[in-house]
């Protein structure tokens, strides 16, 4: 019968129309600004820098190794190394970024910087409502705007953060143990040195010895 | 005889004058910034030249300047509806070039995400095609309702809905959790019902049939000679599906059919997508049943600083739009010497003129819609 | 049914097309996709042979790629005997190292990947090379054999400047008509940011 197909289609639309009153699955619209869906854990927008503790300058994990700068496909990261050093989480002296800028108008949210960073210093943020009225200055994020505490990371990516924290705690512990062992070894050495006075005396004069040696070297003339 | 394929029919105006119309680049029916220079006699198309390049950003040059890893996020932006299959095409080419192995679980997950991509691409395409025909809104909204669920899955897996950047040469970036796989299982239980509904909506509609049957016929011989691929080729009755021919990945382990058309008109191309959606669900079911445990990334592969031996490789996959291939030449350094994409959309446009000649201008819109183009890939 | 190895294809082509010279180019990567270099004069005939060959039926030309191989300079060290003046003025014959530089002219290359839809096999890779990169950039077009090459040859013309003789409609395809340079060449220098002048219809 002519028109059968049209009726068949109209039955379908009618089913969806009336179904939308009863079935949740047929009424999927979310009234966005008022109503928000939770973002999945893996969701990513733009990168940010992590710091431990309270002070963003002292606790910044980034050591300005510039790997992310090199690997970023559109090259939107700009890093300048500092002249001086500061201790990192295991107490090793490291340089830190004096300048760390990300141009988010260029960034394509690819997460490659996160993947390649060997220091767990950079992670993806989930904030997506970032429109501004100034497309130059306000879309260039500096170190200050990028630095966010580890608690924030734990909040937005709980599983991932727990894993990272665990690994870092282990590393720190190992480093501590190593440092303690080294210290103990140094102490033991010192103790051993102290226990044998004759050598100790000799080594006590050690500082002056090279000068003497130089003198003796020079003396034949 | 086949050389005669080049001689296109010439229409002489009988009376009246010829009008030149520039359809696009800003026109809702052109699916992006695409232009057709059309010569019309009355409403009949006498000549049609596709003009594109408005979105050209020289993707190939950009990729040649970066490392092998850095090209992956750029491939997302080729056919921005199907970033997963684009990733796959590229990593497959790199794996061939460098001789890398992929763990089994990663191969299964690749099939799962690629088939989900195919499903949502076809659903979207049918929505747009029907919209072009005047079924304004409704089918497209139904398609997007379903597509949304798939994109949500992509987001919870890879972090992004459309620019997934999920695959890596030698495996995948992250593993799927058990919960994620269960969610996919729950979703694909619903998909056949959706396809039924979607099909009942307009398949037997008399107005649609009158408009699409016999419109934009692409003969079999011409389709082969013009390198048309994907559902468009199969609508013309050529049995050529790279999943079946090359058996890349683990496609040889699944049983599925390749739907074939008979007439090569717009209606066949529309039906082809519907039937492929059903087959896709079948593949998904099998893949989810068999997926093994294990790692998803070969630990020996160096993602950063991969330097394949000098040589070249061509890798291709069956993307939802057709054959998506990547041709790479390595000179032994860390970035590809030559990086070339075979864009299925652009090559399928070769015969647009042949399909449109002699039809009314309103039919040009649906013929173009049935080709399924995405300008991000046509222009690169 | 699989295709025979490239050497065999080469031999059959040379038997089938009188005068054609085909060179096998080996591919060192694990993919081992070797290719055949055709001489431009017989390329059309060879392409037709491949397409119509009853066993191969390579009816499907997937991919056409332009590749740029710029002029290279190879320098090699050679030992030459020469009279050398020592500091005290005496001359003696000695062996000295000399660096000789040879210029290898570059060329542009069009690469065609062929498959068969009928026999479901592949691939055969054909290569065509131009004489140089400046004035002799012609190769025969294979669009009359496979229409699928039409847009891709136009693209190679647009981005590399390879002129395909016999192409039915060789125009720029991605860049605009007034554009001068060839952006995919290795020595392309992008112009400084300039705002294009847009002609407004009067
Ligand atoms: S963010 Fe990571 S990779 Fe980038 S400079 Fe800092 S430590 Fe290095
Ligand atoms: S997310 Fe990608 S584009 Fe953005 S800064 Fe990181 S590497 Fe660069």
mmCIF file with all atom_site columns, C-alpha atoms and ligand atoms in Angstrom, chain A residues 49 62-68 79 100 117-119 121-122, ligand 1:
data_model
loop_
_atom_site.group_PDB
_atom_site.id
_atom_site.type_symbol
_atom_site.label_atom_id
_atom_site.label_alt_id
_atom_site.label_comp_id
_atom_site.label_asym_id
_atom_site.label_entity_id
_atom_site.label_seq_id
_atom_site.pdbx_PDB_ins_code
_atom_site.Cartn_x
_atom_site.Cartn_y
_atom_site.Cartn_z
_atom_site.occupancy
_atom_site.B_iso_or_equiv
_atom_site.pdbx_formal_charge
_atom_site.auth_seq_id
_atom_site.auth_comp_id
_atom_site.auth_asym_id
_atom_site.auth_atom_id
_atom_site.pdbx_PDB_model_num
ATOM   1  C  CA  . UNK A 1 49  ? 52.020 21.712 36.757 1.00 0.00 ? 49  UNK A CA  1
ATOM   2  C  CA  . UNK A 1 62  ? 59.209 20.179 37.332 1.00 0.00 ? 62  UNK A CA  1
ATOM   3  C  CA  . UNK A 1 63  ? 62.976 20.106 36.937 1.00 0.00 ? 63  UNK A CA  1
ATOM   4  C  CA  . UNK A 1 64  ? 63.028 21.952 33.609 1.00 0.00 ? 64  UNK A CA  1
ATOM   5  C  CA  . UNK A 1 65  ? 64.410 18.988 31.729 1.00 0.00 ? 65  UNK A CA  1
ATOM   6  C  CA  . UNK A 1 66  ? 62.595 20.280 28.639 1.00 0.00 ? 66  UNK A CA  1
ATOM   7  C  CA  . UNK A 1 67  ? 61.567 16.860 27.395 1.00 0.00 ? 67  UNK A CA  1
ATOM   8  C  CA  . UNK A 1 68  ? 57.961 17.923 27.139 1.00 0.00 ? 68  UNK A CA  1
ATOM   9  C  CA  . UNK A 1 79  ? 60.638 26.698 29.279 1.00 0.00 ? 79  UNK A CA  1
ATOM   10 C  CA  . UNK A 1 100 ? 57.162 27.823 32.082 1.00 0.00 ? 100 UNK A CA  1
ATOM   11 C  CA  . UNK A 1 117 ? 57.509 13.609 31.643 1.00 0.00 ? 117 UNK A CA  1
ATOM   12 C  CA  . UNK A 1 118 ? 59.741 11.390 33.759 1.00 0.00 ? 118 UNK A CA  1
ATOM   13 C  CA  . UNK A 1 119 ? 59.164 13.427 36.938 1.00 0.00 ? 119 UNK A CA  1
ATOM   14 C  CA  . UNK A 1 121 ? 55.400 17.018 37.097 1.00 0.00 ? 121 UNK A CA  1
ATOM   15 C  CA  . UNK A 1 122 ? 52.732 17.728 34.523 1.00 0.00 ? 122 UNK A CA  1
HETATM 16 S  S1  . LIG D 2 .   ? 57.161 19.130 33.002 1.00 0.00 ? 1   LIG D S1  1
HETATM 17 FE FE1 . LIG D 2 .   ? 58.288 17.215 33.144 1.00 0.00 ? 1   LIG D FE1 1
HETATM 18 S  S2  . LIG D 2 .   ? 59.122 16.892 31.100 1.00 0.00 ? 1   LIG D S2  1
HETATM 19 FE FE2 . LIG D 2 .   ? 58.481 19.019 31.203 1.00 0.00 ? 1   LIG D FE2 1
HETATM 20 S  S3  . LIG D 2 .   ? 60.352 20.129 31.809 1.00 0.00 ? 1   LIG D S3  1
HETATM 21 FE FE3 . LIG D 2 .   ? 59.203 19.695 33.676 1.00 0.00 ? 1   LIG D FE3 1
HETATM 22 S  S4  . LIG D 2 .   ? 60.062 17.760 34.411 1.00 0.00 ? 1   LIG D S4  1
HETATM 23 FE FE4 . LIG D 2 .   ? 60.699 17.959 32.266 1.00 0.00 ? 1   LIG D FE4 1
#
